[in-house]
XYZ file of C-alpha atoms in Angstrom:
418
model
C 13.634 7.387 45.946
C 12.955 3.946 47.400
C 13.213 0.809 45.285
C 10.525 1.071 42.621
C 9.687 -0.267 39.177
C 10.785 1.124 35.820
C 8.583 1.351 32.727
C 10.188 1.558 29.277
C 8.281 2.142 26.025
C 9.050 2.653 22.330
C 7.394 5.328 20.229
C 7.189 6.557 16.640
C 8.851 5.034 13.610
C 11.261 2.298 14.675
C 14.915 1.965 13.693
C 17.532 -0.728 13.175
C 18.972 -0.005 16.640
C 16.051 0.958 18.891
C 16.094 -2.542 20.361
C 19.785 -2.104 21.176
C 18.679 0.819 23.346
C 15.976 -1.352 24.904
C 18.477 -4.093 25.726
C 20.840 -1.534 27.259
C 18.035 -0.076 29.403
C 17.053 -3.506 30.710
C 20.644 -4.571 31.430
C 21.509 -1.287 33.157
C 18.342 -1.398 35.265
C 19.002 -4.998 36.311
C 22.477 -3.975 37.427
C 20.846 -1.550 39.868
C 18.527 -3.960 41.636
C 19.209 -1.993 44.828
C 17.089 0.861 43.437
C 15.012 -0.656 40.632
C 12.573 -3.495 41.104
C 10.851 -4.875 38.026
C 11.658 -3.575 34.554
C 8.395 -3.349 32.644
C 7.795 -2.518 28.979
C 4.575 -1.131 27.527
C 3.202 -2.718 24.374
C 2.866 -0.141 21.604
C 4.222 2.822 23.473
C 2.044 5.125 25.518
C -1.030 3.293 24.244
C 0.109 0.210 26.144
C 0.635 2.289 29.265
C -2.915 3.650 29.031
C -4.334 0.211 28.301
C -2.298 -1.398 31.119
C -0.814 -3.724 28.521
C 2.554 -4.281 30.159
C 5.372 -6.796 29.736
C 7.593 -8.168 32.484
C 11.087 -8.189 30.980
C 12.358 -10.441 33.782
C 11.388 -13.355 31.524
C 14.117 -12.336 29.074
C 17.365 -14.187 29.717
C 20.893 -13.140 28.776
C 20.602 -14.810 25.356
C 17.304 -12.999 24.765
C 18.885 -9.632 25.564
C 21.751 -10.365 23.188
C 19.251 -11.246 20.462
C 17.219 -8.127 21.272
C 20.304 -5.946 20.933
C 20.772 -7.044 17.316
C 17.145 -7.111 16.207
C 15.600 -4.375 14.030
C 12.055 -3.099 14.475
C 10.441 -2.413 17.829
C 10.341 -5.576 19.928
C 7.754 -4.182 22.332
C 5.652 -2.460 19.698
C 5.481 1.226 18.911
C 2.784 3.794 18.163
C 2.173 7.264 16.835
C -0.062 8.779 19.499
C 0.052 12.184 21.141
C -1.282 12.723 24.635
C -3.737 15.584 24.947
C -2.753 18.561 27.097
C -3.562 17.695 30.746
C -6.096 20.524 31.106
C -8.000 19.359 28.045
C -8.186 15.671 28.911
C -7.507 15.120 32.632
C -9.154 11.690 32.475
C -6.358 10.503 30.184
C -3.805 11.391 32.852
C -5.986 9.984 35.635
C -5.799 6.655 33.830
C -2.085 6.882 33.158
C -1.209 7.605 36.774
C -3.611 4.924 37.977
C -1.593 2.433 35.914
C 1.679 3.822 37.270
C 0.416 3.539 40.842
C -1.043 0.032 40.353
C 2.359 -1.229 39.174
C 4.556 0.838 41.498
C 6.213 2.679 38.620
C 8.603 5.386 39.733
C 10.714 5.662 36.564
C 9.356 6.177 33.048
C 11.672 6.021 30.016
C 10.182 6.905 26.625
C 12.250 6.021 23.559
C 11.264 8.202 20.608
C 11.634 11.356 18.544
C 10.626 14.982 19.013
C 6.914 14.205 19.468
C 7.797 11.611 22.087
C 9.852 14.193 23.972
C 6.670 16.264 24.196
C 4.964 13.255 25.798
C 7.793 13.038 28.347
C 7.449 16.734 29.153
C 3.668 16.438 29.580
C 3.855 13.406 31.871
C 6.651 14.972 33.924
C 4.643 18.167 34.443
C 1.494 16.183 35.279
C 3.377 14.090 37.839
C 4.679 17.195 39.579
C 1.216 18.776 39.563
C -0.269 15.627 41.128
C 2.539 15.078 43.582
C 3.193 11.630 42.128
C 6.816 10.471 42.630
C 7.927 9.837 39.038
C 11.148 10.494 37.148
C 10.582 10.813 33.381
C 13.480 10.509 30.936
C 13.288 10.849 27.172
C 15.484 8.422 25.220
C 16.356 9.656 21.698
C 15.891 7.801 18.433
C 14.845 8.663 14.907
C 16.118 7.801 11.446
C 15.240 11.351 10.380
C 17.990 12.868 12.562
C 15.706 15.818 13.269
C 15.863 15.827 17.070
C 17.156 19.037 18.617
C 19.559 18.941 21.530
C 21.683 16.097 20.168
C 24.465 16.044 17.576
C 22.827 13.011 15.964
C 19.947 10.685 16.705
C 20.417 6.958 17.325
C 18.895 5.172 14.349
C 20.039 7.740 11.827
C 23.566 6.401 11.363
C 22.294 2.996 10.228
C 19.651 4.491 7.912
C 22.344 6.774 6.512
C 24.626 3.799 5.926
C 21.840 1.947 4.116
C 21.126 4.943 1.852
C 24.798 5.392 0.991
C 25.302 1.694 0.240
C 22.100 1.508 -1.822
C 23.178 4.477 -3.931
C 26.723 3.146 -4.310
C 25.567 -0.239 -5.589
C 22.753 1.101 -7.774
C 25.165 3.652 -9.201
C 27.596 0.926 -10.242
C 24.703 -0.897 -11.891
C 23.386 2.038 -13.896
C 26.880 3.107 -14.959
C 27.355 -0.298 -16.575
C 24.217 -0.021 -18.722
C 24.975 2.261 -21.666
C 22.052 3.835 -23.549
C 21.857 6.054 -26.616
C 19.176 8.153 -24.870
C 20.895 8.275 -21.476
C 19.809 6.629 -18.242
C 18.531 8.103 -15.012
C 18.065 6.448 -11.609
C 16.142 8.069 -8.761
C 16.305 6.863 -5.155
C 13.533 8.205 -2.911
C 14.389 8.172 0.799
C 12.585 9.152 3.978
C 12.627 12.768 5.055
C 9.380 14.690 5.510
C 10.860 18.058 6.439
C 14.536 17.260 6.940
C 16.864 15.916 4.272
C 19.422 14.159 6.455
C 19.058 10.689 4.900
C 19.199 12.106 1.379
C 22.300 14.074 2.340
C 23.905 10.902 3.714
C 23.512 9.142 0.366
C 26.216 11.535 -0.881
C 28.721 9.445 1.082
C 28.516 6.904 -1.766
C 30.554 9.248 -3.976
C 34.291 9.754 -3.799
C 34.438 12.099 -6.799
C 32.039 14.552 -8.439
C 31.361 12.080 -11.247
C 30.206 9.286 -8.939
C 26.568 8.823 -7.841
C 24.602 10.510 -6.503
C 25.087 13.393 -8.902
C 22.133 15.331 -7.482
C 20.625 15.369 -3.981
C 17.210 16.974 -3.462
C 16.279 17.917 0.112
C 13.160 19.516 1.650
C 15.290 22.417 2.902
C 15.650 23.674 -0.698
C 12.580 24.621 -2.807
C 12.481 22.479 -5.935
C 13.530 24.504 -8.995
C 12.386 22.414 -11.948
C 14.355 24.201 -14.672
C 17.643 24.310 -12.749
C 17.216 20.656 -11.812
C 16.519 19.505 -15.389
C 19.477 21.458 -16.683
C 21.755 19.743 -14.152
C 20.369 16.305 -15.062
C 20.840 16.902 -18.785
C 24.375 18.186 -18.311
C 25.280 15.134 -16.246
C 23.834 12.691 -18.777
C 25.654 14.426 -21.621
C 28.918 14.216 -19.679
C 28.615 10.684 -18.255
C 25.801 8.957 -20.116
C 23.765 8.552 -16.937
C 22.630 10.428 -13.831
C 21.780 9.162 -10.317
C 19.610 11.277 -8.034
C 18.540 11.036 -4.389
C 15.200 12.596 -3.492
C 13.753 13.196 -0.030
C 10.093 12.205 0.078
C 9.129 15.649 1.391
C 10.610 17.944 -1.262
C 8.468 20.993 -1.969
C 7.939 23.581 -4.643
C 8.755 27.257 -4.125
C 5.175 27.892 -2.962
C 5.552 25.308 -0.191
C 3.346 22.615 -1.725
C 4.580 19.033 -1.669
C 5.793 17.635 -4.947
C 3.884 14.429 -4.209
C 1.688 13.087 -1.407
C -0.243 9.842 -1.150
C -3.047 10.256 1.356
C -4.241 11.824 4.610
C -5.123 9.941 7.784
C -8.122 10.663 9.989
C -6.170 13.349 11.869
C -5.129 15.032 8.635
C -1.513 13.833 8.695
C -0.076 13.548 5.195
C 1.292 10.189 4.052
C 4.184 10.867 1.723
C 5.501 8.773 -1.137
C 5.941 9.070 -4.862
C 8.288 12.045 -5.131
C 10.949 9.826 -6.720
C 8.539 8.495 -9.330
C 7.352 12.034 -10.031
C 10.921 13.228 -10.577
C 11.797 10.255 -12.780
C 8.752 10.771 -14.981
C 9.428 14.495 -15.213
C 12.923 13.741 -16.521
C 11.579 11.294 -19.072
C 8.826 13.659 -20.227
C 11.087 16.697 -20.571
C 14.429 15.148 -21.532
C 13.517 11.735 -22.929
C 16.012 9.786 -20.856
C 15.305 6.176 -19.859
C 14.357 6.208 -16.207
C 14.127 3.961 -13.142
C 13.225 4.758 -9.547
C 13.278 2.920 -6.228
C 11.626 3.520 -2.861
C 13.344 1.585 -0.048
C 10.610 2.708 2.404
C 10.799 0.495 5.531
C 13.982 -1.167 4.252
C 16.098 1.872 5.089
C 15.095 1.781 8.762
C 14.865 -2.016 9.144
C 18.239 -3.128 7.781
C 19.584 -4.947 10.817
C 22.137 -6.652 8.577
C 23.822 -3.323 7.826
C 23.927 -1.519 11.161
C 26.523 1.198 11.711
C 28.829 0.312 14.594
C 28.877 3.941 15.718
C 25.083 4.077 15.645
C 24.834 0.844 17.612
C 27.282 2.089 20.245
C 25.368 5.347 20.637
C 22.013 3.553 20.845
C 23.344 1.434 23.704
C 24.969 4.431 25.391
C 21.786 6.517 25.541
C 19.923 3.544 27.016
C 22.449 3.133 29.819
C 22.628 6.884 30.399
C 18.830 7.128 30.608
C 18.798 4.645 33.496
C 21.621 6.513 35.235
C 19.745 9.810 34.826
C 16.548 8.296 36.216
C 18.348 6.909 39.269
C 19.949 10.307 39.848
C 16.475 11.877 39.867
C 17.135 13.905 36.708
C 13.549 14.379 35.678
C 12.553 15.604 32.202
C 15.957 15.252 30.551
C 17.205 13.356 27.504
C 20.621 11.707 27.144
C 22.011 13.314 23.993
C 25.101 12.844 21.849
C 27.668 15.656 22.012
C 30.362 15.660 19.333
C 33.803 16.471 20.666
C 35.783 16.111 17.430
C 35.386 14.956 13.814
C 38.759 13.314 13.253
C 39.246 11.317 15.318
C 35.539 11.084 15.932
C 34.829 11.480 19.631
C 31.594 12.001 21.518
C 30.045 11.902 24.953
C 26.614 12.164 26.580
C 24.928 15.344 27.837
C 21.456 15.891 29.286
C 19.393 18.711 27.749
C 16.010 19.623 29.190
C 13.280 17.782 27.291
C 10.765 20.622 27.610
C 13.152 22.933 25.737
C 13.502 20.637 22.709
C 10.121 18.874 22.473
C 8.426 19.217 19.072
C 11.334 21.181 17.611
C 12.697 20.020 14.269
C 16.393 20.010 13.391
C 16.859 20.471 9.676
C 19.941 20.261 7.458
C 21.766 23.583 7.984
C 22.489 25.897 5.073
C 26.259 25.394 5.263
C 25.722 21.665 4.627
C 23.953 22.408 1.317
C 25.795 23.349 -1.861
C 25.154 26.870 -3.143
C 23.027 25.641 -6.058
C 20.864 23.552 -3.693
C 21.507 20.344 -5.636
C 24.053 18.576 -3.434
C 25.891 18.691 -0.109
C 29.093 20.428 0.944
C 32.344 19.068 2.332
C 31.202 20.237 5.774
C 28.208 17.914 5.500
C 30.457 15.015 4.536
C 32.717 15.666 7.541
C 29.688 15.630 9.832
C 28.033 12.575 8.264
C 30.929 10.243 7.576
C 31.770 9.177 11.159
C 28.143 8.213 11.800
C 28.179 5.333 9.292
C 31.529 3.876 10.316
C 31.884 0.213 11.244
C 29.542 -2.753 11.018
C 27.644 -4.789 13.600
C 26.336 -7.950 11.983
C 23.636 -10.169 13.463
C 24.098 -13.927 13.640
C 23.058 -15.679 10.425
C 21.301 -19.038 10.147
C 20.548 -20.750 6.820
C 21.726 -17.677 4.977
C 19.499 -15.088 6.679
C 19.771 -13.126 9.932
C 18.701 -15.092 12.995
C 16.145 -12.647 14.395
C 14.501 -14.720 17.089
C 10.954 -14.061 18.251
C 11.024 -13.245 21.929
C 8.524 -14.680 24.356
C 7.022 -11.633 26.067
C 5.210 -12.267 29.347
C 2.282 -9.973 30.071
C 1.768 -8.559 33.548
C -1.581 -9.259 35.200
C -3.936 -6.297 34.900
C -4.906 -4.570 38.142
C -7.449 -2.104 36.733
C -10.663 -2.133 34.753
C -10.408 -1.925 30.965
C -9.513 1.501 29.640
C -12.232 3.401 27.821
C -10.825 6.499 26.056
């Protein structure tokens, strides 16, 4: 393919390292100026592409890219938006390819989770059907670690590290506060259908008596009586009990333990499972209770990034550019684990269409037989992913997350009307 422009976009819930991927994409693309012209970024994911709201990353200097690499959140803006199937909404694709053509875009890199991989597959298929010369590459990220085709997802290792550290420090706190009625602490973490972050909180414990004493994951139906018995036994033995709860835990009949609201498309907003569990313990057992919901904190903690996660986030960004230049359409650079100890990995390229919209859940052999904790196999898998630290620069006691000046590209088309 002749020298052409590259469009990068971020999608879905952001992570502490998605901008490290962005910085790696931009740097790798600049290094191939023989094949890649301008590196553009879409504001707010595919919505920015449809709206022709594009950023020229050429305005970002070397210092900006270094700052971007260590900045949490999504510097170019993200979105949760699914393209319609091409046969149901051809006008949507007409607009998208009009934008691509107007800005000479021949490479499209979409940085997201399993839903975003579906977007990559749709655009790739539409480009082939239209005869438009475009190479589409999915770039993985998600704190949920639920992407198929990869051993782990960039973004998860740092969220896992945050959950483990939060439980470790809260556990030390609650252990120091004796109570005649016993004390219980509940940490509610993200995890709609997959309990990877909850499982990772188990890395806080070195022995069976250290927090978390119980880990509740969506993969295991919530058994109220068995759970309460385990809590009571732990409090009687230690005087306290620390519990990690995935937000998406469900009862045996499949209903969510707690949900907050529904959006206009019917998507459920989760939250409150930890409070529900804590109040259940107090009502049934009488123990003093506290709960915490880190919410965005667990995916935004740029001050506590896993070095392994950071390295993998950068690696998939570079590999995505290499795949695009090689004409490897509709693939995703994925992490392949080669060994646990020492931890070694490399990059492979599964077909995006084969993994789009699939959901990788915590496997049964990672869950203890009683469903209330993780196994040693889970610990062996999880531990390498939180190793090492990559700290941002600090100024006046807080991280120096600079605000980047993002230069918009002049629009070539009329305003988009969905």
